[in-house]
Amino acid sequence: MLEILSRRLAAKRITNVTLLQGTVDDPKLPAASVDLELMVDVYHELSQPQSMLQHLREALKPGGRLVLLEYRKEDPTIPIKPEHKMSVAEAKLEVEAEGFTLSNVDEALPRQHILIFTVKNP
């Protein structure tokens, strides 16, 4: 996928994007380098979420945010397998355990929570 994206960026002469290949437990982002981390329907798939969250926290700049979009487990009418859904309570419990604070829950989307986390103050 990185190779495909690299070719597309080159074809469009986009030069302000740096591609990095992470691992299952580390996105390989430099410390304090990111303003916003966006994970769309990804968090529930992580095999090593605690390690990933620790690295994501380290990569955030001061004031940065981690945003998760996850299908609402609380709504049984959403036609997604239960293992692909998360409740706000589940996400809050797991993510806050790794040094984040849930700062906002946006329910503007019809099927997904938008969960906005910031780094917990020391």
mmCIF file of N, CA and C in Angstrom:
data_model
loop_
_atom_site.group_PDB
_atom_site.id
_atom_site.type_symbol
_atom_site.label_atom_id
_atom_site.label_comp_id
_atom_site.label_asym_id
_atom_site.label_seq_id
_atom_site.Cartn_x
_atom_site.Cartn_y
_atom_site.Cartn_z
ATOM 1 N N MET A 1 0.812 -1.197 0.000
ATOM 2 C CA MET A 1 0.000 0.000 0.000
ATOM 3 C C MET A 1 0.860 1.266 0.000
ATOM 4 N N LEU A 2 1.964 1.213 0.731
ATOM 5 C CA LEU A 2 2.830 2.385 0.745
ATOM 6 C C LEU A 2 3.416 2.658 -0.635
ATOM 7 N N GLU A 3 3.743 1.605 -1.363
ATOM 8 C CA GLU A 3 4.273 1.775 -2.715
ATOM 9 C C GLU A 3 3.233 2.402 -3.641
ATOM 10 N N ILE A 4 2.015 1.941 -3.538
ATOM 11 C CA ILE A 4 0.929 2.503 -4.357
ATOM 12 C C ILE A 4 0.737 3.974 -4.011
ATOM 13 N N LEU A 5 0.681 4.276 -2.737
ATOM 14 C CA LEU A 5 0.506 5.657 -2.307
ATOM 15 C C LEU A 5 1.679 6.518 -2.750
ATOM 16 N N SER A 6 2.880 5.992 -2.664
ATOM 17 C CA SER A 6 4.058 6.727 -3.090
ATOM 18 C C SER A 6 3.964 7.116 -4.562
ATOM 19 N N ARG A 7 3.537 6.180 -5.390
ATOM 20 C CA ARG A 7 3.377 6.474 -6.827
ATOM 21 C C ARG A 7 2.304 7.539 -7.057
ATOM 22 N N ARG A 8 1.220 7.450 -6.332
ATOM 23 C CA ARG A 8 0.141 8.446 -6.492
ATOM 24 C C ARG A 8 0.598 9.837 -6.059
ATOM 25 N N LEU A 9 1.326 9.888 -4.957
ATOM 26 C CA LEU A 9 1.839 11.180 -4.501
ATOM 27 C C LEU A 9 2.794 11.769 -5.525
ATOM 28 N N ALA A 10 3.672 10.941 -6.064
ATOM 29 C CA ALA A 10 4.629 11.410 -7.070
ATOM 30 C C ALA A 10 3.904 11.885 -8.326
ATOM 31 N N ALA A 11 2.911 11.148 -8.762
ATOM 32 C CA ALA A 11 2.167 11.521 -9.975
ATOM 33 C C ALA A 11 1.470 12.862 -9.804
ATOM 34 N N LYS A 12 1.024 13.141 -8.594
ATOM 35 C CA LYS A 12 0.331 14.409 -8.330
ATOM 36 C C LYS A 12 1.281 15.493 -7.816
ATOM 37 N N ARG A 13 2.570 15.153 -7.762
ATOM 38 C CA ARG A 13 3.611 16.075 -7.303
ATOM 39 C C ARG A 13 3.348 16.616 -5.892
ATOM 40 N N ILE A 14 2.868 15.731 -5.047
ATOM 41 C CA ILE A 14 2.648 16.074 -3.643
ATOM 42 C C ILE A 14 3.928 15.731 -2.887
ATOM 43 N N THR A 15 4.507 16.738 -2.265
ATOM 44 C CA THR A 15 5.820 16.542 -1.630
ATOM 45 C C THR A 15 5.813 16.732 -0.113
ATOM 46 N N ASN A 16 4.672 17.104 0.448
ATOM 47 C CA ASN A 16 4.644 17.369 1.887
ATOM 48 C C ASN A 16 4.073 16.202 2.696
ATOM 49 N N VAL A 17 4.201 14.988 2.169
ATOM 50 C CA VAL A 17 3.736 13.792 2.858
ATOM 51 C C VAL A 17 4.929 12.859 3.055
ATOM 52 N N THR A 18 5.086 12.389 4.291
ATOM 53 C CA THR A 18 6.131 11.420 4.600
ATOM 54 C C THR A 18 5.475 10.093 4.930
ATOM 55 N N LEU A 19 5.844 9.058 4.214
ATOM 56 C CA LEU A 19 5.277 7.729 4.445
ATOM 57 C C LEU A 19 6.154 6.965 5.427
ATOM 58 N N LEU A 20 5.513 6.354 6.413
ATOM 59 C CA LEU A 20 6.209 5.545 7.408
ATOM 60 C C LEU A 20 5.503 4.202 7.521
ATOM 61 N N GLN A 21 6.255 3.141 7.647
ATOM 62 C CA GLN A 21 5.645 1.838 7.860
ATOM 63 C C GLN A 21 5.786 1.470 9.327
ATOM 64 N N GLY A 22 4.636 1.382 9.984
ATOM 65 C CA GLY A 22 4.622 1.006 11.378
ATOM 66 C C GLY A 22 4.551 -0.507 11.532
ATOM 67 N N THR A 23 4.379 -0.925 12.766
ATOM 68 C CA THR A 23 4.218 -2.334 13.090
ATOM 69 C C THR A 23 2.896 -2.496 13.848
ATOM 70 N N VAL A 24 2.571 -3.719 14.224
ATOM 71 C CA VAL A 24 1.300 -3.955 14.911
ATOM 72 C C VAL A 24 1.228 -3.270 16.274
ATOM 73 N N ASP A 25 2.383 -2.912 16.839
ATOM 74 C CA ASP A 25 2.365 -2.290 18.155
ATOM 75 C C ASP A 25 3.001 -0.901 18.203
ATOM 76 N N ASP A 26 3.439 -0.383 17.064
ATOM 77 C CA ASP A 26 4.138 0.901 17.045
ATOM 78 C C ASP A 26 3.961 1.560 15.670
ATOM 79 N N PRO A 27 3.371 2.760 15.637
ATOM 80 C CA PRO A 27 3.204 3.433 14.347
ATOM 81 C C PRO A 27 4.503 4.019 13.793
ATOM 82 N N LYS A 28 5.569 4.006 14.590
ATOM 83 C CA LYS A 28 6.893 4.510 14.186
ATOM 84 C C LYS A 28 6.878 6.015 13.897
ATOM 85 N N LEU A 29 6.059 6.743 14.617
ATOM 86 C CA LEU A 29 6.010 8.194 14.482
ATOM 87 C C LEU A 29 7.033 8.834 15.418
ATOM 88 N N PRO A 30 7.721 9.864 14.975
ATOM 89 C CA PRO A 30 8.670 10.546 15.856
ATOM 90 C C PRO A 30 7.952 11.171 17.059
ATOM 91 N N ALA A 31 8.647 11.275 18.164
ATOM 92 C CA ALA A 31 8.087 11.870 19.374
ATOM 93 C C ALA A 31 7.660 13.315 19.125
ATOM 94 N N ALA A 32 6.532 13.676 19.703
ATOM 95 C CA ALA A 32 6.006 15.052 19.643
ATOM 96 C C ALA A 32 5.971 15.609 18.220
ATOM 97 N N SER A 33 5.505 14.790 17.280
ATOM 98 C CA SER A 33 5.538 15.202 15.865
ATOM 99 C C SER A 33 4.165 15.361 15.216
ATOM 100 N N VAL A 34 3.095 15.019 15.927
ATOM 101 C CA VAL A 34 1.780 14.936 15.296
ATOM 102 C C VAL A 34 0.765 15.783 16.063
ATOM 103 N N ASP A 35 -0.033 16.550 15.318
ATOM 104 C CA ASP A 35 -1.102 17.347 15.920
ATOM 105 C C ASP A 35 -2.386 16.532 16.090
ATOM 106 N N LEU A 36 -2.655 15.662 15.110
ATOM 107 C CA LEU A 36 -3.910 14.917 15.094
ATOM 108 C C LEU A 36 -3.657 13.501 14.593
ATOM 109 N N GLU A 37 -4.125 12.536 15.355
ATOM 110 C CA GLU A 37 -4.071 11.124 14.962
ATOM 111 C C GLU A 37 -5.515 10.676 14.767
ATOM 112 N N LEU A 38 -5.844 10.212 13.574
ATOM 113 C CA LEU A 38 -7.212 9.824 13.233
ATOM 114 C C LEU A 38 -7.234 8.344 12.890
ATOM 115 N N MET A 39 -8.074 7.602 13.605
ATOM 116 C CA MET A 39 -8.209 6.164 13.356
ATOM 117 C C MET A 39 -9.686 5.895 13.057
ATOM 118 N N VAL A 40 -9.979 5.572 11.810
ATOM 119 C CA VAL A 40 -11.360 5.331 11.379
ATOM 120 C C VAL A 40 -11.607 3.832 11.313
ATOM 121 N N ASP A 41 -12.457 3.340 12.204
ATOM 122 C CA ASP A 41 -12.819 1.918 12.272
ATOM 123 C C ASP A 41 -11.571 1.035 12.340
ATOM 124 N N VAL A 42 -10.587 1.462 13.114
ATOM 125 C CA VAL A 42 -9.315 0.751 13.220
ATOM 126 C C VAL A 42 -9.061 0.256 14.636
ATOM 127 N N TYR A 43 -9.336 1.070 15.624
ATOM 128 C CA TYR A 43 -8.902 0.753 16.989
ATOM 129 C C TYR A 43 -9.316 -0.650 17.417
ATOM 130 N N HIS A 44 -10.542 -1.031 17.157
ATOM 131 C CA HIS A 44 -11.032 -2.347 17.608
ATOM 132 C C HIS A 44 -10.280 -3.508 16.949
ATOM 133 N N GLU A 45 -9.545 -3.236 15.875
ATOM 134 C CA GLU A 45 -8.781 -4.265 15.163
ATOM 135 C C GLU A 45 -7.361 -4.454 15.700
ATOM 136 N N LEU A 46 -6.897 -3.554 16.540
ATOM 137 C CA LEU A 46 -5.515 -3.613 17.009
ATOM 138 C C LEU A 46 -5.281 -4.851 17.862
ATOM 139 N N SER A 47 -4.215 -5.583 17.557
ATOM 140 C CA SER A 47 -3.882 -6.773 18.336
ATOM 141 C C SER A 47 -3.117 -6.420 19.608
ATOM 142 N N GLN A 48 -2.472 -5.254 19.617
ATOM 143 C CA GLN A 48 -1.702 -4.818 20.782
ATOM 144 C C GLN A 48 -2.041 -3.352 21.075
ATOM 145 N N PRO A 49 -3.288 -3.097 21.464
ATOM 146 C CA PRO A 49 -3.730 -1.703 21.592
ATOM 147 C C PRO A 49 -2.981 -0.900 22.652
ATOM 148 N N GLN A 50 -2.589 -1.535 23.774
ATOM 149 C CA GLN A 50 -1.916 -0.769 24.823
ATOM 150 C C GLN A 50 -0.579 -0.222 24.332
ATOM 151 N N SER A 51 0.193 -1.054 23.676
ATOM 152 C CA SER A 51 1.483 -0.608 23.152
ATOM 153 C C SER A 51 1.293 0.465 22.074
ATOM 154 N N MET A 52 0.334 0.245 21.195
ATOM 155 C CA MET A 52 0.063 1.231 20.137
ATOM 156 C C MET A 52 -0.329 2.569 20.753
ATOM 157 N N LEU A 53 -1.206 2.539 21.751
ATOM 158 C CA LEU A 53 -1.636 3.788 22.397
ATOM 159 C C LEU A 53 -0.470 4.499 23.070
ATOM 160 N N GLN A 54 0.426 3.758 23.693
ATOM 161 C CA GLN A 54 1.586 4.384 24.336
ATOM 162 C C GLN A 54 2.430 5.131 23.304
ATOM 163 N N HIS A 55 2.651 4.493 22.159
ATOM 164 C CA HIS A 55 3.446 5.136 21.103
ATOM 165 C C HIS A 55 2.693 6.318 20.487
ATOM 166 N N LEU A 56 1.396 6.177 20.315
ATOM 167 C CA LEU A 56 0.607 7.283 19.775
ATOM 168 C C LEU A 56 0.638 8.479 20.724
ATOM 169 N N ARG A 57 0.557 8.216 22.021
ATOM 170 C CA ARG A 57 0.618 9.301 23.011
ATOM 171 C C ARG A 57 1.956 10.024 22.912
ATOM 172 N N GLU A 58 3.039 9.278 22.813
ATOM 173 C CA GLU A 58 4.375 9.874 22.712
ATOM 174 C C GLU A 58 4.539 10.706 21.439
ATOM 175 N N ALA A 59 3.836 10.329 20.378
ATOM 176 C CA ALA A 59 3.971 11.024 19.093
ATOM 177 C C ALA A 59 3.188 12.331 19.033
ATOM 178 N N LEU A 60 2.244 12.517 19.959
ATOM 179 C CA LEU A 60 1.442 13.742 19.924
ATOM 180 C C LEU A 60 2.229 14.955 20.407
ATOM 181 N N LYS A 61 2.032 16.047 19.708
ATOM 182 C CA LYS A 61 2.559 17.332 20.163
ATOM 183 C C LYS A 61 1.708 17.799 21.349
ATOM 184 N N PRO A 62 2.224 18.727 22.148
ATOM 185 C CA PRO A 62 1.384 19.292 23.214
ATOM 186 C C PRO A 62 0.086 19.843 22.605
ATOM 187 N N GLY A 63 -1.021 19.499 23.216
ATOM 188 C CA GLY A 63 -2.320 19.942 22.708
ATOM 189 C C GLY A 63 -2.865 19.075 21.592
ATOM 190 N N GLY A 64 -2.131 18.047 21.198
ATOM 191 C CA GLY A 64 -2.575 17.172 20.112
ATOM 192 C C GLY A 64 -3.749 16.300 20.530
ATOM 193 N N ARG A 65 -4.397 15.700 19.521
ATOM 194 C CA ARG A 65 -5.580 14.883 19.781
ATOM 195 C C ARG A 65 -5.502 13.538 19.069
ATOM 196 N N LEU A 66 -6.061 12.543 19.715
ATOM 197 C CA LEU A 66 -6.284 11.226 19.129
ATOM 198 C C LEU A 66 -7.786 11.114 18.905
ATOM 199 N N VAL A 67 -8.200 10.855 17.666
ATOM 200 C CA VAL A 67 -9.623 10.758 17.341
ATOM 201 C C VAL A 67 -9.920 9.362 16.824
ATOM 202 N N LEU A 68 -10.877 8.718 17.486
ATOM 203 C CA LEU A 68 -11.325 7.390 17.061
ATOM 204 C C LEU A 68 -12.738 7.493 16.530
ATOM 205 N N LEU A 69 -12.978 6.901 15.365
ATOM 206 C CA LEU A 69 -14.331 6.701 14.867
ATOM 207 C C LEU A 69 -14.601 5.214 14.974
ATOM 208 N N GLU A 70 -15.628 4.866 15.713
ATOM 209 C CA GLU A 70 -15.980 3.466 15.911
ATOM 210 C C GLU A 70 -17.494 3.324 15.823
ATOM 211 N N TYR A 71 -17.929 2.232 15.204
ATOM 212 C CA TYR A 71 -19.364 1.965 15.133
ATOM 213 C C TYR A 71 -19.926 1.803 16.533
ATOM 214 N N ARG A 72 -21.142 2.301 16.734
ATOM 215 C CA ARG A 72 -21.779 2.326 18.052
ATOM 216 C C ARG A 72 -22.255 0.944 18.487
ATOM 217 N N LYS A 73 -21.605 0.426 19.490
ATOM 218 C CA LYS A 73 -22.016 -0.856 20.067
ATOM 219 C C LYS A 73 -23.366 -0.728 20.766
ATOM 220 N N GLU A 74 -23.657 0.467 21.230
ATOM 221 C CA GLU A 74 -24.898 0.714 21.951
ATOM 222 C C GLU A 74 -26.136 0.598 21.057
ATOM 223 N N ASP A 75 -25.953 0.612 19.738
ATOM 224 C CA ASP A 75 -27.091 0.583 18.801
ATOM 225 C C ASP A 75 -27.143 -0.766 18.083
ATOM 226 N N PRO A 76 -28.045 -1.648 18.509
ATOM 227 C CA PRO A 76 -28.124 -2.980 17.890
ATOM 228 C C PRO A 76 -28.652 -2.959 16.454
ATOM 229 N N THR A 77 -29.186 -1.831 16.008
ATOM 230 C CA THR A 77 -29.722 -1.764 14.638
ATOM 231 C C THR A 77 -28.649 -1.499 13.588
ATOM 232 N N ILE A 78 -27.452 -1.159 14.016
ATOM 233 C CA ILE A 78 -26.366 -0.908 13.061
ATOM 234 C C ILE A 78 -25.894 -2.259 12.533
ATOM 235 N N PRO A 79 -25.974 -2.457 11.205
ATOM 236 C CA PRO A 79 -25.699 -3.783 10.618
ATOM 237 C C PRO A 79 -24.210 -4.111 10.468
ATOM 238 N N ILE A 80 -23.525 -4.124 11.596
ATOM 239 C CA ILE A 80 -22.096 -4.447 11.646
ATOM 240 C C ILE A 80 -21.940 -5.545 12.703
ATOM 241 N N LYS A 81 -21.033 -6.477 12.467
ATOM 242 C CA LYS A 81 -20.792 -7.528 13.460
ATOM 243 C C LYS A 81 -20.423 -6.899 14.802
ATOM 244 N N PRO A 82 -20.900 -7.481 15.892
ATOM 245 C CA PRO A 82 -20.608 -6.896 17.215
ATOM 246 C C PRO A 82 -19.122 -6.702 17.501
ATOM 247 N N GLU A 83 -18.278 -7.588 16.993
ATOM 248 C CA GLU A 83 -16.839 -7.446 17.259
ATOM 249 C C GLU A 83 -16.211 -6.259 16.520
ATOM 250 N N HIS A 84 -16.976 -5.618 15.649
ATOM 251 C CA HIS A 84 -16.495 -4.434 14.935
ATOM 252 C C HIS A 84 -17.114 -3.153 15.475
ATOM 253 N N LYS A 85 -17.694 -3.242 16.656
ATOM 254 C CA LYS A 85 -18.305 -2.087 17.302
ATOM 255 C C LYS A 85 -17.628 -1.847 18.641
ATOM 256 N N MET A 86 -17.712 -0.604 19.119
ATOM 257 C CA MET A 86 -17.217 -0.265 20.456
ATOM 258 C C MET A 86 -18.194 0.694 21.106
ATOM 259 N N SER A 87 -18.383 0.522 22.389
ATOM 260 C CA SER A 87 -19.168 1.486 23.149
ATOM 261 C C SER A 87 -18.250 2.616 23.600
ATOM 262 N N VAL A 88 -18.861 3.735 23.947
ATOM 263 C CA VAL A 88 -18.076 4.845 24.487
ATOM 264 C C VAL A 88 -17.381 4.392 25.759
ATOM 265 N N ALA A 89 -18.083 3.648 26.601
ATOM 266 C CA ALA A 89 -17.501 3.193 27.871
ATOM 267 C C ALA A 89 -16.281 2.301 27.648
ATOM 268 N N GLU A 90 -16.352 1.379 26.671
ATOM 269 C CA GLU A 90 -15.204 0.507 26.377
ATOM 270 C C GLU A 90 -14.007 1.307 25.901
ATOM 271 N N ALA A 91 -14.240 2.209 24.961
ATOM 272 C CA ALA A 91 -13.145 3.014 24.422
ATOM 273 C C ALA A 91 -12.532 3.880 25.519
ATOM 274 N N LYS A 92 -13.384 4.505 26.313
ATOM 275 C CA LYS A 92 -12.900 5.362 27.404
ATOM 276 C C LYS A 92 -12.029 4.561 28.366
ATOM 277 N N LEU A 93 -12.496 3.399 28.777
ATOM 278 C CA LEU A 93 -11.753 2.562 29.714
ATOM 279 C C LEU A 93 -10.384 2.184 29.167
ATOM 280 N N GLU A 94 -10.333 1.715 27.937
ATOM 281 C CA GLU A 94 -9.074 1.247 27.350
ATOM 282 C C GLU A 94 -8.104 2.378 27.048
ATOM 283 N N VAL A 95 -8.600 3.440 26.443
ATOM 284 C CA VAL A 95 -7.708 4.520 25.999
ATOM 285 C C VAL A 95 -7.229 5.360 27.177
ATOM 286 N N GLU A 96 -8.121 5.631 28.115
ATOM 287 C CA GLU A 96 -7.704 6.428 29.271
ATOM 288 C C GLU A 96 -6.678 5.685 30.123
ATOM 289 N N ALA A 97 -6.685 4.363 30.101
ATOM 290 C CA ALA A 97 -5.698 3.583 30.859
ATOM 291 C C ALA A 97 -4.282 3.811 30.342
ATOM 292 N N GLU A 98 -4.157 4.351 29.134
ATOM 293 C CA GLU A 98 -2.834 4.588 28.534
ATOM 294 C C GLU A 98 -2.460 6.067 28.501
ATOM 295 N N GLY A 99 -3.045 6.854 29.395
ATOM 296 C CA GLY A 99 -2.599 8.240 29.548
ATOM 297 C C GLY A 99 -3.371 9.277 28.768
ATOM 298 N N PHE A 100 -4.554 8.937 28.317
ATOM 299 C CA PHE A 100 -5.396 9.880 27.594
ATOM 300 C C PHE A 100 -6.610 10.243 28.443
ATOM 301 N N THR A 101 -7.289 11.326 28.044
ATOM 302 C CA THR A 101 -8.553 11.734 28.632
ATOM 303 C C THR A 101 -9.557 11.893 27.500
ATOM 304 N N LEU A 102 -10.736 11.317 27.668
ATOM 305 C CA LEU A 102 -11.802 11.509 26.686
ATOM 306 C C LEU A 102 -12.320 12.928 26.859
ATOM 307 N N SER A 103 -12.073 13.775 25.868
ATOM 308 C CA SER A 103 -12.437 15.187 26.004
ATOM 309 C C SER A 103 -13.738 15.531 25.296
ATOM 310 N N ASN A 104 -14.157 14.699 24.330
ATOM 311 C CA ASN A 104 -15.406 14.996 23.628
ATOM 312 C C ASN A 104 -15.933 13.742 22.948
ATOM 313 N N VAL A 105 -17.236 13.583 22.980
ATOM 314 C CA VAL A 105 -17.923 12.533 22.228
ATOM 315 C C VAL A 105 -18.878 13.238 21.287
ATOM 316 N N ASP A 106 -18.654 13.085 20.003
ATOM 317 C CA ASP A 106 -19.486 13.708 18.985
ATOM 318 C C ASP A 106 -20.331 12.618 18.336
ATOM 319 N N GLU A 107 -21.634 12.773 18.373
ATOM 320 C CA GLU A 107 -22.554 11.787 17.807
ATOM 321 C C GLU A 107 -23.193 12.297 16.514
ATOM 322 N N ALA A 108 -22.485 13.172 15.788
ATOM 323 C CA ALA A 108 -23.036 13.770 14.574
ATOM 324 C C ALA A 108 -23.203 12.767 13.428
ATOM 325 N N LEU A 109 -22.390 11.716 13.436
ATOM 326 C CA LEU A 109 -22.505 10.708 12.377
ATOM 327 C C LEU A 109 -23.645 9.749 12.698
ATOM 328 N N PRO A 110 -24.298 9.205 11.681
ATOM 329 C CA PRO A 110 -25.466 8.356 11.952
ATOM 330 C C PRO A 110 -25.161 7.003 12.594
ATOM 331 N N ARG A 111 -23.951 6.471 12.423
ATOM 332 C CA ARG A 111 -23.659 5.125 12.916
ATOM 333 C C ARG A 111 -22.417 5.012 13.781
ATOM 334 N N GLN A 112 -21.610 6.063 13.818
ATOM 335 C CA GLN A 112 -20.332 5.975 14.518
ATOM 336 C C GLN A 112 -20.216 7.048 15.582
ATOM 337 N N HIS A 113 -19.486 6.699 16.638
ATOM 338 C CA HIS A 113 -19.061 7.688 17.626
ATOM 339 C C HIS A 113 -17.818 8.371 17.064
ATOM 340 N N ILE A 114 -17.671 9.654 17.333
ATOM 341 C CA ILE A 114 -16.407 10.354 17.124
ATOM 342 C C ILE A 114 -15.885 10.635 18.527
ATOM 343 N N LEU A 115 -14.826 9.943 18.889
ATOM 344 C CA LEU A 115 -14.287 10.035 20.256
ATOM 345 C C LEU A 115 -12.970 10.795 20.213
ATOM 346 N N ILE A 116 -12.932 11.914 20.887
ATOM 347 C CA ILE A 116 -11.756 12.784 20.842
ATOM 348 C C ILE A 116 -11.040 12.710 22.192
ATOM 349 N N PHE A 117 -9.789 12.261 22.131
ATOM 350 C CA PHE A 117 -8.961 12.104 23.315
ATOM 351 C C PHE A 117 -7.803 13.100 23.279
ATOM 352 N N THR A 118 -7.421 13.563 24.435
ATOM 353 C CA THR A 118 -6.219 14.382 24.596
ATOM 354 C C THR A 118 -5.320 13.673 25.599
ATOM 355 N N VAL A 119 -4.080 14.114 25.676
ATOM 356 C CA VAL A 119 -3.140 13.509 26.629
ATOM 357 C C VAL A 119 -3.485 14.018 28.027
ATOM 358 N N LYS A 120 -3.548 13.080 28.965
ATOM 359 C CA LYS A 120 -3.840 13.394 30.358
ATOM 360 C C LYS A 120 -2.739 14.289 30.903
ATOM 361 N N ASN A 121 -3.135 15.316 31.632
ATOM 362 C CA ASN A 121 -2.135 16.190 32.269
ATOM 363 C C ASN A 121 -1.398 15.427 33.344
ATOM 364 N N PRO A 122 -0.058 15.598 33.410
ATOM 365 C CA PRO A 122 0.729 14.853 34.418
ATOM 366 C C PRO A 122 0.394 15.272 35.838
#
